[in-house]
Coordinates of C-alpha atoms in Angstrom, one line a residue:
Chain A
M1 CA 4.8 28.1 -19.1
K2 CA 7.9 29.1 -16.9
T3 CA 10.8 27.4 -17.1
R4 CA 10.5 26.2 -13.5
D5 CA 6.7 25.2 -14.3
K6 CA 8.2 23.4 -17.6
I7 CA 10.7 21.2 -15.4
I8 CA 8.3 20.4 -12.5
Q9 CA 5.3 19.0 -15.8
A10 CA 8.1 17.2 -17.8
S11 CA 9.4 14.9 -14.7
I12 CA 6.3 14.3 -13.2
E13 CA 5.0 13.0 -16.4
L14 CA 8.7 11.3 -17.2
F15 CA 8.7 9.9 -13.4
N16 CA 5.0 8.3 -14.0
E17 CA 6.7 6.9 -16.9
Q18 CA 10.0 5.8 -17.0
G19 CA 10.2 5.6 -12.9
E20 CA 11.4 8.2 -11.2
R21 CA 14.7 5.9 -10.3
N22 CA 15.6 5.7 -13.6
V23 CA 15.3 8.9 -15.0
T24 CA 18.4 12.0 -13.8
T25 CA 18.3 15.6 -14.3
N26 CA 20.3 15.2 -17.4
H27 CA 17.3 12.9 -18.7
I28 CA 14.7 15.6 -18.0
A29 CA 16.8 18.6 -19.0
A30 CA 17.2 16.4 -22.5
H31 CA 13.8 16.2 -22.6
L32 CA 13.2 20.0 -22.6
A33 CA 16.2 20.3 -25.0
I34 CA 17.6 22.5 -22.1
S35 CA 21.3 22.5 -20.7
P36 CA 21.6 20.7 -17.2
G37 CA 22.9 24.6 -16.0
N38 CA 19.6 25.7 -17.0
L39 CA 17.4 22.6 -15.1
Y40 CA 20.0 23.4 -12.2
Y41 CA 20.1 27.5 -11.5
H42 CA 15.7 26.8 -10.8
F43 CA 16.6 23.3 -8.7
R44 CA 19.3 21.8 -7.1
N45 CA 19.1 18.3 -7.5
K46 CA 15.8 15.2 -8.2
E47 CA 15.6 15.9 -4.7
D48 CA 14.3 19.1 -5.2
I49 CA 12.5 19.1 -8.3
I50 CA 10.2 16.1 -5.9
L51 CA 10.4 18.0 -3.1
S52 CA 8.4 21.2 -5.0
I53 CA 6.3 18.2 -6.8
Y54 CA 5.2 17.1 -3.9
E55 CA 5.0 20.9 -2.1
E56 CA 3.5 22.8 -5.2
Y57 CA 0.9 20.2 -6.7
A58 CA 0.1 16.9 -4.8
R59 CA 0.1 19.5 -1.4
S60 CA -2.1 21.3 -2.4
L61 CA -4.2 19.9 -4.9
L62 CA -4.2 17.8 -1.4
L63 CA -5.5 20.8 0.8
E64 CA -8.1 22.3 -1.5
T65 CA -9.7 19.1 -1.9
L66 CA -10.6 20.2 1.9
S67 CA -12.6 22.8 0.9
K68 CA -13.7 21.9 -2.3
V69 CA -15.8 18.9 -1.9
P70 CA -19.6 19.9 -1.7
E71 CA -21.0 20.7 2.3
E72 CA -23.3 17.0 3.6
D73 CA -26.3 17.8 2.9
K74 CA -25.5 14.6 1.1
P75 CA -23.2 13.1 3.2
L76 CA -22.6 9.6 0.8
D77 CA -21.6 12.0 -1.8
A78 CA -19.4 14.0 0.4
L79 CA -17.3 11.2 1.4
V80 CA -17.4 9.3 -2.1
L81 CA -16.5 12.8 -3.8
Y82 CA -13.7 13.2 -1.5
M83 CA -12.1 9.8 -1.6
D84 CA -12.9 10.3 -5.6
S85 CA -10.0 13.2 -5.5
V86 CA -7.8 12.1 -3.3
F87 CA -7.2 8.5 -5.7
Q88 CA -6.9 11.4 -8.6
T89 CA -3.6 12.5 -6.7
T90 CA -2.6 9.5 -6.0
M91 CA -3.5 8.6 -10.3
K92 CA -1.3 12.0 -11.4
F93 CA 1.4 11.5 -9.2
R94 CA 1.9 7.8 -8.9
F95 CA 5.7 7.6 -9.3
F96 CA 5.3 9.1 -6.0
Y97 CA 3.4 6.8 -4.5
S98 CA 5.5 3.7 -5.4
N99 CA 7.8 4.2 -3.3
L100 CA 6.7 6.5 -1.3
P101 CA 8.9 4.8 2.3
V102 CA 11.6 5.3 0.1
L103 CA 11.7 8.7 -0.9
L104 CA 10.3 10.5 3.0
D105 CA 13.0 8.3 4.6
K106 CA 16.0 10.5 1.9
N107 CA 14.2 13.2 1.8
P108 CA 13.0 14.9 6.1
S109 CA 11.0 17.9 4.8
L110 CA 9.1 16.1 2.1
R111 CA 8.5 13.6 4.7
E112 CA 7.2 16.5 7.0
K113 CA 5.4 17.9 4.7
Y114 CA 3.7 15.0 3.6
V115 CA 2.5 13.7 6.9
E116 CA 0.4 17.1 7.8
V117 CA -0.9 16.3 4.4
Q118 CA -2.0 12.8 6.1
Q119 CA -2.7 14.5 9.1
S120 CA -5.6 16.9 7.4
I121 CA -6.5 13.9 5.2
S122 CA -7.8 12.5 8.5
E123 CA -9.7 14.6 10.2
R124 CA -10.8 15.3 6.9
V125 CA -12.4 11.2 6.3
S126 CA -13.1 10.8 10.5
H127 CA -15.5 14.2 10.1
L128 CA -17.5 12.4 7.3
L129 CA -18.1 9.2 8.8
I130 CA -18.8 11.4 11.6
S131 CA -21.6 12.9 9.6
L132 CA -22.5 9.4 7.6
R133 CA -23.5 8.0 11.0
A134 CA -25.3 11.2 12.2
A135 CA -27.4 10.9 8.9
E136 CA -28.0 7.3 10.0
I137 CA -26.6 6.5 6.7
I138 CA -23.8 4.1 7.8
D139 CA -23.0 3.0 11.5
F140 CA -19.5 2.0 13.4
P141 CA -18.7 1.4 17.3
D142 CA -16.9 4.8 18.2
D143 CA -13.7 3.1 18.4
S144 CA -13.4 1.5 15.1
L145 CA -13.2 4.8 13.9
A146 CA -10.2 5.6 14.0
D147 CA -9.4 1.9 12.0
I148 CA -11.8 2.9 10.2
V149 CA -10.3 5.9 8.6
S150 CA -7.3 4.3 8.7
I151 CA -8.2 1.8 6.9
L152 CA -9.8 4.2 3.6
R153 CA -6.6 6.3 3.9
L154 CA -4.6 3.1 3.4
I155 CA -6.1 2.2 0.1
N156 CA -6.7 5.8 -0.8
T157 CA -2.8 6.2 -1.0
F158 CA -1.6 2.4 -2.2
W159 CA -4.1 1.1 -4.4
V160 CA -2.8 2.1 -7.9
S161 CA 0.6 0.5 -6.4
F162 CA -1.3 -2.7 -5.4
Y163 CA -2.6 -2.6 -8.8
Q164 CA 0.3 -2.3 -10.7
T165 CA 2.7 -5.5 -8.5
Q166 CA -1.0 -7.9 -9.7
T167 CA -0.3 -8.9 -13.7
I168 CA 2.6 -9.4 -15.5
V169 CA 1.9 -6.2 -17.6
N170 CA 2.2 -3.1 -14.9
E171 CA -0.4 -0.8 -17.5
V172 CA -2.4 2.1 -15.2
N173 CA -5.6 3.8 -17.0
D174 CA -8.3 5.9 -15.7
S175 CA -10.0 1.9 -14.6
V176 CA -7.7 1.2 -12.1
F177 CA -8.9 4.6 -10.4
Y178 CA -12.6 4.4 -10.5
Q179 CA -12.1 0.5 -9.9
G180 CA -10.0 2.5 -6.5
V181 CA -13.1 4.4 -5.6
L182 CA -15.6 1.2 -5.8
K183 CA -13.1 -0.4 -3.1
I184 CA -14.0 2.6 -0.9
L185 CA -17.8 1.4 -1.0
V186 CA -17.2 -1.9 -0.1
I187 CA -15.4 -1.4 3.0
L188 CA -18.7 1.0 3.8
R189 CA -21.1 -1.5 2.7
P190 CA -21.2 -3.8 5.5
Y191 CA -21.9 -1.1 7.9
T192 CA -23.9 0.8 5.4
K193 CA -27.6 0.5 7.5
E194 CA -30.9 -1.3 5.5
H195 CA -32.9 2.4 4.6
A196 CA -30.0 3.0 2.8
I197 CA -28.8 0.4 0.6
D198 CA -30.0 1.9 -2.3
E199 CA -27.7 4.8 -2.3
L200 CA -24.7 3.3 -1.8
N201 CA -26.0 0.6 -4.6
K202 CA -26.6 4.1 -6.8
A203 CA -22.5 5.0 -5.8
C204 CA -21.6 2.0 -6.8
E205 CA -22.8 1.9 -10.4
F206 CA -21.7 5.3 -11.3
Y207 CA -18.7 4.7 -10.2
Q208 CA -18.8 0.7 -12.0
Q209 CA -20.1 2.4 -15.6
R210 CA -17.0 5.2 -15.2
Y211 CA -15.2 1.7 -15.0
Q212 CA -17.2 0.2 -18.0
E213 CA -16.0 3.0 -19.9
A214 CA -12.9 3.7 -19.3
V215 CA -12.2 -0.1 -20.0
E216 CA -13.9 0.7 -23.4
A217 CA -11.9 3.5 -23.8
V218 CA -8.3 1.8 -23.7
P219 CA -7.2 1.1 -27.2
A220 CA -6.9 -3.3 -27.6
Chain B
M1 CA 26.8 -20.3 6.4
K2 CA 28.2 -20.9 3.0
T3 CA 29.2 -17.4 1.3
R4 CA 26.4 -17.5 -0.7
D5 CA 23.9 -17.1 1.8
K6 CA 25.8 -14.9 4.5
I7 CA 25.8 -12.2 1.4
I8 CA 22.1 -12.8 1.5
Q9 CA 21.4 -12.3 4.6
A10 CA 23.7 -8.9 5.4
S11 CA 22.3 -8.4 2.1
I12 CA 18.1 -8.1 3.6
E13 CA 19.7 -6.6 7.3
L14 CA 21.1 -4.0 4.8
F15 CA 18.5 -3.2 2.7
N16 CA 15.8 -3.1 5.9
E17 CA 17.8 -1.0 7.8
Q18 CA 19.4 1.9 4.9
G19 CA 16.8 0.8 2.3
E20 CA 18.0 -0.7 -0.8
R21 CA 18.4 1.7 -3.0
N22 CA 21.3 3.5 -0.6
V23 CA 22.9 -0.1 -0.6
T24 CA 25.6 -1.5 -2.9
T25 CA 27.4 -4.7 -3.8
N26 CA 30.4 -3.2 -2.5
H27 CA 28.9 -2.0 0.9
I28 CA 27.4 -5.3 1.1
A29 CA 31.3 -6.9 0.5
A30 CA 32.3 -4.4 3.1
H31 CA 30.1 -5.5 5.4
L32 CA 31.5 -9.2 5.2
A33 CA 34.5 -8.2 4.8
I34 CA 35.2 -9.6 1.5
S35 CA 35.9 -8.4 -1.6
P36 CA 33.2 -7.6 -4.6
G37 CA 34.9 -10.1 -6.8
N38 CA 33.7 -13.0 -4.1
L39 CA 30.4 -11.4 -4.0
Y40 CA 30.4 -11.3 -8.0
Y41 CA 31.1 -15.0 -8.5
H42 CA 28.1 -15.6 -6.6
F43 CA 25.9 -12.6 -8.2
R44 CA 25.7 -10.7 -11.2
N45 CA 24.5 -7.7 -9.4
K46 CA 21.9 -6.0 -6.9
E47 CA 19.0 -7.3 -9.1
D48 CA 19.9 -10.5 -9.1
I49 CA 20.4 -10.9 -5.0
I50 CA 17.1 -9.7 -4.4
L51 CA 15.7 -12.1 -7.5
S52 CA 17.2 -14.3 -4.9
I53 CA 16.1 -13.1 -1.4
Y54 CA 12.6 -13.8 -3.3
E55 CA 13.2 -17.3 -4.5
E56 CA 14.9 -18.8 -1.9
Y57 CA 13.7 -17.1 1.2
A58 CA 10.1 -14.8 0.4
R59 CA 8.7 -16.9 -1.7
S60 CA 9.4 -20.5 -0.4
L61 CA 8.0 -18.7 3.5
L62 CA 4.8 -17.6 1.8
L63 CA 4.3 -20.8 0.1
E64 CA 5.2 -22.2 2.7
T65 CA 2.4 -21.2 4.7
L66 CA -0.1 -22.3 2.5
S67 CA 0.3 -25.6 3.7
K68 CA 1.5 -25.1 7.5
V69 CA -1.7 -23.4 8.5
P70 CA -3.8 -25.5 10.2
E71 CA -6.5 -28.0 8.9
E72 CA -10.0 -25.7 8.7
D73 CA -12.0 -27.3 12.8
K74 CA -11.1 -23.7 13.6
P75 CA -11.7 -21.3 10.4
L76 CA -10.7 -18.2 12.4
D77 CA -7.9 -19.3 13.4
A78 CA -6.8 -20.4 10.2
L79 CA -7.6 -17.4 8.6
V80 CA -6.1 -14.9 11.3
L81 CA -2.8 -17.3 11.5
Y82 CA -2.9 -17.6 7.7
M83 CA -2.6 -13.7 7.8
D84 CA -0.2 -14.1 10.4
S85 CA 2.1 -15.4 8.4
V86 CA 2.1 -13.5 5.6
F87 CA 2.3 -10.0 7.8
Q88 CA 5.6 -12.3 9.2
T89 CA 6.7 -12.1 5.3
T90 CA 6.2 -8.7 4.9
M91 CA 8.0 -7.8 8.1
K92 CA 10.6 -9.8 7.3
F93 CA 11.8 -8.5 4.2
R94 CA 9.8 -4.6 4.7
F95 CA 12.4 -3.2 1.5
F96 CA 10.9 -5.4 -0.8
Y97 CA 7.3 -4.2 0.3
S98 CA 8.7 -0.1 0.5
N99 CA 9.0 0.1 -3.6
L100 CA 7.1 -2.9 -4.7
P101 CA 6.1 -1.3 -8.0
V102 CA 9.8 0.1 -8.5
L103 CA 11.4 -3.3 -7.9
L104 CA 9.0 -5.2 -10.4
D105 CA 9.6 -2.5 -12.8
K106 CA 12.9 -3.3 -12.6
N107 CA 12.8 -6.8 -13.2
P108 CA 11.2 -9.0 -15.2
S109 CA 12.0 -12.5 -13.5
L110 CA 11.2 -11.3 -9.7
R111 CA 7.9 -9.9 -11.4
E112 CA 6.6 -13.5 -12.4
K113 CA 7.9 -15.6 -9.4
Y114 CA 5.7 -11.8 -7.6
V115 CA 2.7 -12.8 -9.5
E116 CA 2.4 -16.2 -9.1
V117 CA 2.9 -16.3 -5.5
Q118 CA 0.2 -13.0 -5.1
Q119 CA -2.6 -15.9 -7.2
S120 CA -1.7 -18.5 -4.4
I121 CA -2.4 -16.4 -1.8
S122 CA -5.5 -15.3 -3.5
E123 CA -6.7 -18.4 -3.6
R124 CA -5.6 -19.2 -0.4
V125 CA -7.9 -16.3 1.2
S126 CA -10.6 -17.3 -0.9
H127 CA -11.1 -20.6 0.1
L128 CA -10.7 -19.4 3.8
L129 CA -13.1 -17.2 3.5
I130 CA -15.4 -19.4 1.8
S131 CA -14.6 -21.7 5.1
L132 CA -15.5 -19.0 7.7
R133 CA -18.6 -18.7 5.9
A134 CA -19.8 -22.4 5.9
A135 CA -18.7 -22.6 9.3
E136 CA -21.5 -20.0 9.6
I137 CA -18.6 -17.4 11.5
I138 CA -19.1 -14.3 9.2
D139 CA -21.8 -13.9 5.6
F140 CA -21.6 -11.5 2.6
P141 CA -22.5 -12.3 -0.8
D142 CA -21.0 -14.1 -3.8
D143 CA -19.9 -11.2 -5.8
S144 CA -18.0 -9.7 -2.4
L145 CA -15.8 -12.4 -1.8
A146 CA -13.1 -10.7 -4.6
D147 CA -12.9 -7.3 -3.0
I148 CA -12.7 -8.2 0.0
V149 CA -9.9 -10.6 -1.1
S150 CA -8.3 -7.6 -2.6
I151 CA -8.6 -5.8 0.7
L152 CA -7.1 -8.0 2.8
R153 CA -4.0 -8.8 0.7
L154 CA -3.8 -4.8 0.2
I155 CA -3.6 -4.4 3.6
N156 CA -1.0 -7.0 4.4
T157 CA 1.5 -6.2 1.2
F158 CA 0.9 -1.9 2.2
W159 CA 0.4 -2.2 6.1
V160 CA 4.1 -1.7 7.2
S161 CA 4.4 0.6 4.0
F162 CA 1.8 2.4 5.5
Y163 CA 2.7 2.6 8.7
Q164 CA 6.8 4.1 7.9
T165 CA 5.0 7.4 6.1
Q166 CA 2.4 8.5 8.9
T167 CA 4.8 9.8 10.7
I168 CA 8.5 12.1 11.7
V169 CA 9.9 8.9 12.8
N170 CA 9.9 6.6 10.2
E171 CA 11.2 3.0 13.2
V172 CA 9.3 -0.5 13.1
N173 CA 9.6 -2.6 15.2
D174 CA 6.7 -6.2 16.3
S175 CA 3.8 -3.5 17.2
V176 CA 3.1 -2.8 13.9
F177 CA 3.1 -5.9 13.3
Y178 CA 0.8 -7.4 15.4
Q179 CA -1.3 -4.1 14.2
G180 CA -1.6 -4.9 11.0
V181 CA -3.2 -8.2 12.3
L182 CA -5.7 -6.2 13.6
K183 CA -6.4 -4.3 11.2
I184 CA -7.7 -7.6 9.4
L185 CA -9.9 -8.9 12.0
V186 CA -11.6 -4.2 12.0
I187 CA -12.3 -5.9 8.2
L188 CA -14.1 -9.0 9.4
R189 CA -15.8 -7.5 12.0
P190 CA -19.4 -6.1 9.9
Y191 CA -19.2 -9.2 8.4
T192 CA -19.2 -11.4 11.4
K193 CA -22.7 -13.4 12.8
E194 CA -23.7 -11.9 16.0
H195 CA -23.7 -15.7 18.2
A196 CA -19.7 -15.5 16.9
I197 CA -18.4 -12.5 18.3
D198 CA -17.3 -13.5 20.9
E199 CA -14.8 -15.6 19.1
L200 CA -13.8 -11.7 16.5
N201 CA -13.4 -10.5 20.1
K202 CA -10.5 -13.3 21.6
A203 CA -8.8 -13.3 18.2
C204 CA -8.6 -9.3 18.7
E205 CA -7.8 -9.6 22.7
F206 CA -5.3 -11.9 21.6
Y207 CA -3.2 -9.2 19.2
Q208 CA -4.0 -6.7 21.3
Q209 CA -2.3 -8.0 23.7
R210 CA 0.8 -8.6 21.8
Y211 CA 0.5 -5.7 20.7
Q212 CA 1.3 -3.9 24.5
E213 CA 4.1 -6.3 25.4
A214 CA 5.4 -4.9 21.8
V215 CA 5.0 -1.6 22.9
E216 CA 6.1 -1.9 26.1
A217 CA 9.5 -4.1 25.0
V218 CA 10.2 -1.3 22.9
P219 CA 13.1 0.9 25.5
A220 CA 12.1 4.9 25.5

């Protein structure tokens, strides 16, 4: 791996484990056993590392998922898998989402890229919800679409942060991620048409199962 | 006002305006034209100020609202007014919610108090939803209650943060707060029984009106 990529990977790891605010460029350099000068050759400062993490990793992951998710012959699966992918990104870069308004305020270039990605996600989620309605799996009035999209995105963005603030011990593992996807299904349930409830229940059971497995995989 | 209270009020204001991370105890002292020594006589450090803000202001506001909200002869109004109060707290102390997981990780006493308040809010929201169901205004299966409560609290906690991350210009005014309350009504709508839709619509119109007024009150 190139030094630049090593710095990015180590930063993601340290930021997630110790909190971005507690990690300095000196910590990152020491962790990699490189000189601070070597780090500064690649990045001007910590903000520059965070911008690169978002630009090269999170952003490309989020935009790639736009094309990776299967076509809408199974529109419920398509929406759930898409939400699943977005949640994976918030898990992988959770340091970023845990003080998102603060990081965006500090860095206008980061904000610009973030807002652009959010707009793509909004469009994609709207499109997926409209497909679900066209397939008569869910129903909702036109004037609720924008609100439902906002709520789904809000849950996507802040579920991991919310979870981290609900207990005395802040520990995140894969079970948190599956709980997040299940919340999306909770939102969809009351809009689901009766004949499609079985399909929704199947998706719930799938994620319940993954959730249980993840809980059991955590050492006591 | 006593110096201690002046420090707290100035800190809330500066943290909200400039971001907690960018404001030091020296800034706060300079803003109040007092010496840093005078500030340190009242508070050990910035974490101590934040803990006091939560302990003496936000927490008491959140716990007080538990008793202030009217009795449940009008259960929909009771729930909406309660959510309204919680949103007011997240607006007033928005610096706190915009990097909540980070602040709680830094300060175990703060985390302990926060988690305690969250549990009260959960119980209260559950109770209000059960009242709404008993009054046949909404309906939901028993095993969805905990999830609906989580989702309402997640929206309450992170709506302002979410709003702040959706646009290039981060500007918060009262209209944001009313939009948050409206999102709660969006969540309730698909659970609402047909004969109670008019009542829900009335609550929506009320907050739509407030929202419009707030938008118009912002200087262009």
